[in-house]
Amino acid sequence: MSDSDSELVESLLAKPDVHRQWSSGYRTADNESFFERAFDYVVGVLDPPAGATFLDVGCGSCAHSVRLARRGFHVRAVDFSESALGMAAEHLKAQGLEDRITLGRETLMGLSFPDESFDYALCWGVLMHVPDVGRAVAELSRVLKPGGRLVVSEGNMSSLEAAGMRRLKRALGREKAEVKETPAGVEYWKEREGGALVTRQANVGWLVGQFESHGVALTHRVAGQFSEAYTMVSAPALKRLVHGFNDFWFRRVRSPGLAFGNLLFFEKRK
Ligand SMILES: C[S@@+](CC[C@H](N)C(=O)[O-])C[C@H]1O[C@@H](n2cnc3c(N)ncnc32)[C@H](O)[C@@H]1O
């Protein structure tokens, strides 16, 4: 990982294309019920007082900021991409939630907030796209207040889906991305016009250790979506099957080890 890797990713994410692809892949009607359930769970675990403020770092189009605002919280929603912030602004206007969510441009490589600014923070599906994830962890840890809570959602490199697809693609010679095995996890690098995108399947133990070294301890780890295979199949019946299984796993099992999506709850030591 070098500074130029970070620049290549920032340059690609400054453009709207990848954000539009993410919106069409993940912000689907089928996914809504899962995310609503997941946010009921997140809020249930954190149990913040009414009106508490969350920092949502890497907010994208603000889909999750909106979920928090609808549950009665204020959100400081930040992203380093003007394209993402443009989509977020439209979304907030359409939802009439501009009074509860404040948008701003920030990078995880150096947040402008003073130390110990936030009681609650969310970083959902973001660290996986950050080349210098160690620095991002340091920044997230810095802006949390002692006793502050952080929720991170990442893909798990040891999940059935990640390990199975890795082996299958290797065996079939079908891997199109450049694959790098790093202490932080397995990184898939794709060069595109005007930049590059990294998507890391996290080594969850390593990530937890990084937070721990900044005095931020894991309190709770559960499965998010067991599989994201719904993004790889086109038949509606197959998509429904994956969503049904994800729903079952999240409601009844929630064990994270084999699941692709992992929700990590942290607390900063006092
Ligand atoms: C996959 S999207 C997730 C968006 C949102 N959290 C969600 O789950 O819907 C990742 C977001 O992180 C943002 N991002 C990536 N690296 C970042 C960085 N270093 N600082 C701030 N935002 C970043 C991207 O611009 C993008 O909007």
mmCIF file of C-alpha atoms and ligand atoms in Angstrom:
data_model
loop_
_atom_site.group_PDB
_atom_site.id
_atom_site.type_symbol
_atom_site.label_atom_id
_atom_site.label_comp_id
_atom_site.label_asym_id
_atom_site.label_seq_id
_atom_site.Cartn_x
_atom_site.Cartn_y
_atom_site.Cartn_z
ATOM 1 C CA MET A 1 0.000 0.000 0.000
ATOM 2 C CA SER A 2 1.361 3.418 -0.953
ATOM 3 C CA ASP A 3 0.070 7.001 -1.028
ATOM 4 C CA SER A 4 -0.513 6.592 -4.742
ATOM 5 C CA ASP A 5 -2.836 3.605 -4.072
ATOM 6 C CA SER A 6 -4.937 5.883 -1.848
ATOM 7 C CA GLU A 7 -4.924 8.586 -4.529
ATOM 8 C CA LEU A 8 -6.046 6.133 -7.228
ATOM 9 C CA VAL A 9 -8.993 4.976 -5.088
ATOM 10 C CA GLU A 10 -9.968 8.526 -4.118
ATOM 11 C CA SER A 11 -9.825 9.582 -7.742
ATOM 12 C CA LEU A 12 -12.121 6.751 -8.874
ATOM 13 C CA LEU A 13 -14.596 7.313 -6.048
ATOM 14 C CA ALA A 14 -14.743 11.025 -6.837
ATOM 15 C CA LYS A 15 -16.690 9.999 -9.966
ATOM 16 C CA PRO A 16 -20.337 8.942 -9.829
ATOM 17 C CA ASP A 17 -20.072 5.598 -11.698
ATOM 18 C CA VAL A 18 -19.107 3.246 -8.852
ATOM 19 C CA HIS A 19 -21.593 4.914 -6.477
ATOM 20 C CA ARG A 20 -24.366 4.347 -9.028
ATOM 21 C CA GLN A 21 -23.325 0.683 -9.353
ATOM 22 C CA TRP A 22 -23.392 0.252 -5.576
ATOM 23 C CA SER A 23 -26.826 1.857 -5.411
ATOM 24 C CA SER A 24 -28.254 -0.456 -8.035
ATOM 25 C CA GLY A 25 -26.579 -3.550 -6.511
ATOM 26 C CA TYR A 26 -27.363 -2.953 -2.839
ATOM 27 C CA ARG A 27 -30.098 -0.329 -2.469
ATOM 28 C CA THR A 28 -32.776 -2.694 -3.739
ATOM 29 C CA ALA A 29 -36.288 -3.306 -2.440
ATOM 30 C CA ASP A 30 -35.259 -6.889 -1.551
ATOM 31 C CA ASN A 31 -32.442 -5.595 0.649
ATOM 32 C CA GLU A 32 -34.555 -3.018 2.467
ATOM 33 C CA SER A 33 -36.126 -5.425 4.933
ATOM 34 C CA PHE A 34 -32.708 -6.815 5.888
ATOM 35 C CA PHE A 35 -31.200 -3.373 6.475
ATOM 36 C CA GLU A 36 -34.238 -2.228 8.457
ATOM 37 C CA ARG A 37 -33.960 -5.314 10.659
ATOM 38 C CA ALA A 38 -30.201 -4.804 11.003
ATOM 39 C CA PHE A 39 -30.645 -1.186 12.119
ATOM 40 C CA ASP A 40 -33.338 -2.158 14.637
ATOM 41 C CA TYR A 41 -30.750 -4.572 15.990
ATOM 42 C CA VAL A 42 -27.903 -1.998 15.972
ATOM 43 C CA VAL A 43 -30.013 0.557 17.816
ATOM 44 C CA GLY A 44 -31.214 -2.148 20.227
ATOM 45 C CA VAL A 45 -27.611 -3.098 21.099
ATOM 46 C CA LEU A 46 -26.319 0.485 21.445
ATOM 47 C CA ASP A 47 -29.468 1.801 23.106
ATOM 48 C CA PRO A 48 -28.542 5.471 22.559
ATOM 49 C CA PRO A 49 -30.632 8.179 24.257
ATOM 50 C CA ALA A 50 -33.255 9.823 22.042
ATOM 51 C CA GLY A 51 -31.718 12.574 19.932
ATOM 52 C CA ALA A 52 -28.137 11.251 20.247
ATOM 53 C CA THR A 53 -25.737 12.154 17.436
ATOM 54 C CA PHE A 54 -24.014 9.580 15.232
ATOM 55 C CA LEU A 55 -21.038 10.131 12.990
ATOM 56 C CA ASP A 56 -21.647 8.171 9.752
ATOM 57 C CA VAL A 57 -18.237 7.973 8.023
ATOM 58 C CA GLY A 58 -18.283 6.978 4.365
ATOM 59 C CA CYS A 59 -22.015 7.700 4.312
ATOM 60 C CA GLY A 60 -22.354 7.252 0.536
ATOM 61 C CA SER A 61 -25.912 8.147 -0.492
ATOM 62 C CA CYS A 62 -26.879 8.314 3.214
ATOM 63 C CA ALA A 63 -29.139 5.238 3.144
ATOM 64 C CA HIS A 64 -28.034 4.275 6.654
ATOM 65 C CA SER A 65 -27.937 7.863 7.980
ATOM 66 C CA VAL A 66 -31.593 8.041 6.968
ATOM 67 C CA ARG A 67 -32.324 4.827 8.900
ATOM 68 C CA LEU A 68 -30.739 6.360 12.003
ATOM 69 C CA ALA A 69 -32.558 9.678 11.543
ATOM 70 C CA ARG A 70 -35.898 7.875 11.168
ATOM 71 C CA ARG A 71 -35.177 6.174 14.501
ATOM 72 C CA GLY A 72 -34.900 9.569 16.188
ATOM 73 C CA PHE A 73 -31.170 10.354 15.991
ATOM 74 C CA HIS A 74 -29.101 13.169 14.547
ATOM 75 C CA VAL A 75 -26.379 12.276 12.084
ATOM 76 C CA ARG A 76 -23.161 13.930 10.985
ATOM 77 C CA ALA A 77 -22.804 12.184 7.611
ATOM 78 C CA VAL A 78 -19.430 12.512 5.886
ATOM 79 C CA ASP A 79 -17.732 11.127 2.809
ATOM 80 C CA PHE A 80 -14.688 12.107 0.746
ATOM 81 C CA SER A 81 -16.547 11.830 -2.537
ATOM 82 C CA GLU A 82 -18.418 14.867 -3.865
ATOM 83 C CA SER A 83 -20.408 12.507 -6.120
ATOM 84 C CA ALA A 84 -21.583 10.483 -3.118
ATOM 85 C CA LEU A 85 -22.402 13.676 -1.219
ATOM 86 C CA GLY A 86 -24.419 14.938 -4.207
ATOM 87 C CA MET A 87 -26.491 11.732 -4.206
ATOM 88 C CA ALA A 88 -26.864 12.011 -0.425
ATOM 89 C CA ALA A 89 -28.111 15.605 -0.645
ATOM 90 C CA GLU A 90 -30.814 14.586 -3.146
ATOM 91 C CA HIS A 91 -31.816 11.633 -0.978
ATOM 92 C CA LEU A 92 -32.114 13.768 2.168
ATOM 93 C CA LYS A 93 -34.184 16.377 0.355
ATOM 94 C CA ALA A 94 -36.543 13.699 -0.961
ATOM 95 C CA GLN A 95 -36.893 12.250 2.560
ATOM 96 C CA GLY A 96 -37.333 15.669 4.211
ATOM 97 C CA LEU A 97 -34.567 14.838 6.705
ATOM 98 C CA GLU A 98 -32.205 17.757 6.098
ATOM 99 C CA ASP A 99 -32.800 19.051 9.633
ATOM 100 C CA ARG A 100 -31.552 15.802 11.213
ATOM 101 C CA ILE A 101 -28.623 14.929 8.948
ATOM 102 C CA THR A 102 -25.703 17.279 8.338
ATOM 103 C CA LEU A 103 -23.545 16.468 5.331
ATOM 104 C CA GLY A 104 -19.851 17.226 5.024
ATOM 105 C CA ARG A 105 -16.747 16.328 3.056
ATOM 106 C CA GLU A 106 -14.211 14.456 5.157
ATOM 107 C CA THR A 107 -11.593 11.811 4.583
ATOM 108 C CA LEU A 108 -10.797 8.961 6.920
ATOM 109 C CA MET A 109 -7.141 9.733 6.242
ATOM 110 C CA GLY A 110 -7.503 12.819 8.440
ATOM 111 C CA LEU A 111 -10.878 13.780 9.916
ATOM 112 C CA SER A 112 -11.235 17.462 10.823
ATOM 113 C CA PHE A 113 -13.038 16.706 14.116
ATOM 114 C CA PRO A 114 -11.218 17.246 17.429
ATOM 115 C CA ASP A 115 -10.260 14.202 19.545
ATOM 116 C CA GLU A 116 -13.124 12.591 21.465
ATOM 117 C CA SER A 117 -15.962 14.292 19.540
ATOM 118 C CA PHE A 118 -18.561 11.509 19.153
ATOM 119 C CA ASP A 119 -20.492 9.127 21.412
ATOM 120 C CA TYR A 120 -21.635 7.005 18.439
ATOM 121 C CA ALA A 121 -20.110 6.263 15.061
ATOM 122 C CA LEU A 122 -20.974 4.088 12.102
ATOM 123 C CA CYS A 123 -18.566 2.903 9.404
ATOM 124 C CA TRP A 124 -20.574 0.582 7.165
ATOM 125 C CA GLY A 125 -18.959 -0.984 4.124
ATOM 126 C CA VAL A 126 -16.176 1.608 4.036
ATOM 127 C CA LEU A 127 -12.905 0.286 5.523
ATOM 128 C CA MET A 128 -12.927 -2.438 2.839
ATOM 129 C CA HIS A 129 -12.293 0.318 0.253
ATOM 130 C CA VAL A 130 -9.560 2.127 2.187
ATOM 131 C CA PRO A 131 -5.995 1.146 1.194
ATOM 132 C CA ASP A 132 -4.432 2.520 4.406
ATOM 133 C CA VAL A 133 -6.929 0.890 6.746
ATOM 134 C CA GLY A 134 -4.583 1.236 9.755
ATOM 135 C CA ARG A 135 -4.694 5.015 9.470
ATOM 136 C CA ALA A 136 -8.502 4.971 9.106
ATOM 137 C CA VAL A 137 -8.788 2.874 12.282
ATOM 138 C CA ALA A 138 -6.574 5.378 14.131
ATOM 139 C CA GLU A 139 -8.774 8.279 12.996
ATOM 140 C CA LEU A 140 -12.045 6.557 13.915
ATOM 141 C CA SER A 141 -10.602 5.696 17.332
ATOM 142 C CA ARG A 142 -9.343 9.254 17.870
ATOM 143 C CA VAL A 143 -12.709 10.957 17.314
ATOM 144 C CA LEU A 144 -14.638 8.570 19.588
ATOM 145 C CA LYS A 145 -15.266 9.778 23.144
ATOM 146 C CA PRO A 146 -14.151 7.480 25.978
ATOM 147 C CA GLY A 147 -17.077 5.075 26.392
ATOM 148 C CA GLY A 148 -18.106 5.916 22.800
ATOM 149 C CA ARG A 149 -19.510 3.145 20.602
ATOM 150 C CA LEU A 150 -18.620 2.309 17.017
ATOM 151 C CA VAL A 151 -20.330 -0.074 14.586
ATOM 152 C CA VAL A 152 -18.318 -1.406 11.653
ATOM 153 C CA SER A 153 -19.680 -3.575 8.827
ATOM 154 C CA GLU A 154 -17.104 -5.506 6.784
ATOM 155 C CA GLY A 155 -16.848 -8.602 4.589
ATOM 156 C CA ASN A 156 -15.239 -11.604 6.299
ATOM 157 C CA MET A 157 -12.373 -13.288 4.396
ATOM 158 C CA SER A 158 -12.958 -16.570 6.276
ATOM 159 C CA SER A 159 -16.650 -16.808 5.374
ATOM 160 C CA LEU A 160 -17.923 -19.718 3.291
ATOM 161 C CA GLU A 161 -18.663 -17.380 0.416
ATOM 162 C CA ALA A 162 -15.290 -15.589 0.422
ATOM 163 C CA ALA A 163 -13.178 -18.727 0.851
ATOM 164 C CA GLY A 164 -15.312 -20.773 -1.584
ATOM 165 C CA MET A 165 -15.368 -18.138 -4.344
ATOM 166 C CA ARG A 166 -11.631 -17.538 -3.957
ATOM 167 C CA ARG A 167 -10.860 -21.222 -4.506
ATOM 168 C CA LEU A 168 -13.395 -21.637 -7.295
ATOM 169 C CA LYS A 169 -12.178 -18.613 -9.278
ATOM 170 C CA ARG A 170 -8.564 -19.689 -8.803
ATOM 171 C CA ALA A 171 -9.350 -23.222 -10.007
ATOM 172 C CA LEU A 172 -11.265 -21.945 -13.053
ATOM 173 C CA GLY A 173 -8.771 -19.155 -13.779
ATOM 174 C CA ARG A 174 -11.691 -16.695 -13.678
ATOM 175 C CA GLU A 175 -10.294 -14.041 -11.337
ATOM 176 C CA LYS A 176 -10.298 -10.696 -13.165
ATOM 177 C CA ALA A 177 -9.007 -8.558 -10.309
ATOM 178 C CA GLU A 178 -5.456 -8.379 -9.015
ATOM 179 C CA VAL A 179 -5.519 -10.288 -5.731
ATOM 180 C CA LYS A 180 -3.223 -9.307 -2.841
ATOM 181 C CA GLU A 181 -3.068 -11.259 0.375
ATOM 182 C CA THR A 182 -2.205 -8.816 3.180
ATOM 183 C CA PRO A 183 -2.333 -8.954 6.995
ATOM 184 C CA ALA A 184 -5.522 -6.850 6.802
ATOM 185 C CA GLY A 185 -7.238 -9.384 4.523
ATOM 186 C CA VAL A 186 -7.575 -10.409 0.900
ATOM 187 C CA GLU A 187 -7.628 -7.381 -1.373
ATOM 188 C CA TYR A 188 -9.164 -7.308 -4.856
ATOM 189 C CA TRP A 189 -7.796 -4.455 -6.940
ATOM 190 C CA LYS A 190 -9.504 -3.382 -10.167
ATOM 191 C CA GLU A 191 -8.084 -0.655 -12.349
ATOM 192 C CA ARG A 192 -10.675 1.434 -14.105
ATOM 193 C CA GLU A 193 -10.536 4.565 -16.175
ATOM 194 C CA GLY A 194 -9.361 7.381 -13.943
ATOM 195 C CA GLY A 195 -8.410 5.325 -10.910
ATOM 196 C CA ALA A 196 -8.655 2.018 -9.088
ATOM 197 C CA LEU A 197 -10.955 0.325 -6.613
ATOM 198 C CA VAL A 198 -9.875 -1.950 -3.796
ATOM 199 C CA THR A 199 -12.365 -4.229 -2.076
ATOM 200 C CA ARG A 200 -10.927 -6.053 0.907
ATOM 201 C CA GLN A 201 -12.374 -9.112 2.553
ATOM 202 C CA ALA A 202 -11.276 -8.441 6.104
ATOM 203 C CA ASN A 203 -9.126 -10.504 8.388
ATOM 204 C CA VAL A 204 -11.483 -9.737 11.264
ATOM 205 C CA GLY A 205 -8.949 -10.739 13.937
ATOM 206 C CA TRP A 206 -6.394 -8.312 12.506
ATOM 207 C CA LEU A 207 -8.951 -5.489 12.321
ATOM 208 C CA VAL A 208 -10.051 -6.064 15.915
ATOM 209 C CA GLY A 209 -6.372 -6.002 16.971
ATOM 210 C CA GLN A 210 -5.867 -2.645 15.227
ATOM 211 C CA PHE A 211 -8.776 -1.068 17.113
ATOM 212 C CA GLU A 212 -7.568 -2.692 20.330
ATOM 213 C CA SER A 213 -4.157 -1.019 19.893
ATOM 214 C CA HIS A 214 -5.981 2.343 19.976
ATOM 215 C CA GLY A 215 -7.907 1.498 23.152
ATOM 216 C CA VAL A 216 -11.094 0.531 21.296
ATOM 217 C CA ALA A 217 -12.335 -2.911 22.294
ATOM 218 C CA LEU A 218 -14.645 -5.314 20.495
ATOM 219 C CA THR A 219 -17.758 -5.872 22.593
ATOM 220 C CA HIS A 220 -19.888 -7.842 20.196
ATOM 221 C CA ARG A 221 -19.598 -9.538 16.793
ATOM 222 C CA VAL A 222 -22.549 -10.896 14.806
ATOM 223 C CA ALA A 223 -23.342 -11.879 11.239
ATOM 224 C CA GLY A 224 -24.646 -9.273 8.838
ATOM 225 C CA GLN A 225 -25.805 -10.676 5.495
ATOM 226 C CA PHE A 226 -24.670 -14.299 5.313
ATOM 227 C CA SER A 227 -24.148 -13.965 1.575
ATOM 228 C CA GLU A 228 -24.009 -11.281 -1.082
ATOM 229 C CA ALA A 229 -24.538 -13.851 -3.839
ATOM 230 C CA TYR A 230 -27.686 -11.919 -4.812
ATOM 231 C CA THR A 231 -25.309 -9.502 -6.580
ATOM 232 C CA MET A 232 -23.882 -12.389 -8.665
ATOM 233 C CA VAL A 233 -27.083 -14.044 -9.927
ATOM 234 C CA SER A 234 -29.743 -12.586 -12.163
ATOM 235 C CA ALA A 235 -32.656 -15.051 -11.778
ATOM 236 C CA PRO A 236 -35.228 -13.476 -9.411
ATOM 237 C CA ALA A 237 -35.925 -16.867 -7.777
ATOM 238 C CA LEU A 238 -32.224 -17.295 -6.913
ATOM 239 C CA LYS A 239 -32.001 -13.757 -5.566
ATOM 240 C CA ARG A 240 -35.057 -14.446 -3.379
ATOM 241 C CA LEU A 241 -33.439 -17.637 -2.109
ATOM 242 C CA VAL A 242 -30.297 -15.768 -1.012
ATOM 243 C CA HIS A 243 -32.317 -13.007 0.645
ATOM 244 C CA GLY A 244 -34.489 -15.598 2.394
ATOM 245 C CA PHE A 245 -31.424 -17.387 3.740
ATOM 246 C CA ASN A 246 -29.829 -14.108 4.870
ATOM 247 C CA ASP A 247 -33.024 -13.244 6.670
ATOM 248 C CA PHE A 248 -33.157 -16.659 8.360
ATOM 249 C CA TRP A 249 -29.482 -16.454 9.427
ATOM 250 C CA PHE A 250 -29.792 -12.963 10.842
ATOM 251 C CA ARG A 251 -33.004 -13.702 12.729
ATOM 252 C CA ARG A 252 -32.283 -17.183 14.029
ATOM 253 C CA VAL A 253 -28.523 -17.879 14.003
ATOM 254 C CA ARG A 254 -26.471 -14.662 13.773
ATOM 255 C CA SER A 255 -23.218 -16.576 14.176
ATOM 256 C CA PRO A 256 -20.531 -14.532 12.313
ATOM 257 C CA GLY A 257 -17.716 -17.027 11.594
ATOM 258 C CA LEU A 258 -19.111 -18.479 8.359
ATOM 259 C CA ALA A 259 -21.048 -15.370 7.338
ATOM 260 C CA PHE A 260 -19.750 -12.956 4.701
ATOM 261 C CA GLY A 261 -21.158 -9.811 6.303
ATOM 262 C CA ASN A 262 -19.894 -9.172 9.808
ATOM 263 C CA LEU A 263 -21.116 -6.468 12.197
ATOM 264 C CA LEU A 264 -18.506 -5.449 14.743
ATOM 265 C CA PHE A 265 -19.459 -3.415 17.814
ATOM 266 C CA PHE A 266 -16.648 -1.571 19.584
ATOM 267 C CA GLU A 267 -16.370 0.580 22.691
ATOM 268 C CA LYS A 268 -13.561 3.009 23.505
ATOM 269 C CA ARG A 269 -12.073 2.370 26.925
ATOM 270 C CA LYS A 270 -12.663 5.100 29.540
HETATM 271 C C1 LIG B 1 -19.590 0.945 -0.368
HETATM 272 S S1 LIG B 1 -19.884 2.617 -0.035
HETATM 273 C C2 LIG B 1 -20.834 2.493 1.482
HETATM 274 C C3 LIG B 1 -21.749 3.679 1.689
HETATM 275 C C4 LIG B 1 -22.626 3.593 2.931
HETATM 276 N N1 LIG B 1 -21.852 3.506 4.148
HETATM 277 C C5 LIG B 1 -23.584 2.424 2.809
HETATM 278 O O1 LIG B 1 -23.332 1.375 3.419
HETATM 279 O O2 LIG B 1 -24.577 2.573 2.082
HETATM 280 C C6 LIG B 1 -18.319 3.212 0.588
HETATM 281 C C7 LIG B 1 -18.297 4.717 0.825
HETATM 282 O O3 LIG B 1 -17.111 5.053 1.540
HETATM 283 C C8 LIG B 1 -16.581 6.239 0.989
HETATM 284 N N2 LIG B 1 -15.137 6.255 1.295
HETATM 285 C C9 LIG B 1 -14.189 5.379 0.880
HETATM 286 N N3 LIG B 1 -12.984 5.728 1.350
HETATM 287 C C10 LIG B 1 -13.162 6.837 2.104
HETATM 288 C C11 LIG B 1 -12.291 7.678 2.853
HETATM 289 N N4 LIG B 1 -10.973 7.428 2.911
HETATM 290 N N5 LIG B 1 -12.818 8.726 3.529
HETATM 291 C C12 LIG B 1 -14.134 8.993 3.455
HETATM 292 N N6 LIG B 1 -15.025 8.254 2.742
HETATM 293 C C13 LIG B 1 -14.538 7.180 2.079
HETATM 294 C C14 LIG B 1 -16.878 6.125 -0.494
HETATM 295 O O4 LIG B 1 -16.829 7.358 -1.163
HETATM 296 C C15 LIG B 1 -18.279 5.507 -0.464
HETATM 297 O O5 LIG B 1 -19.269 6.485 -0.459
#
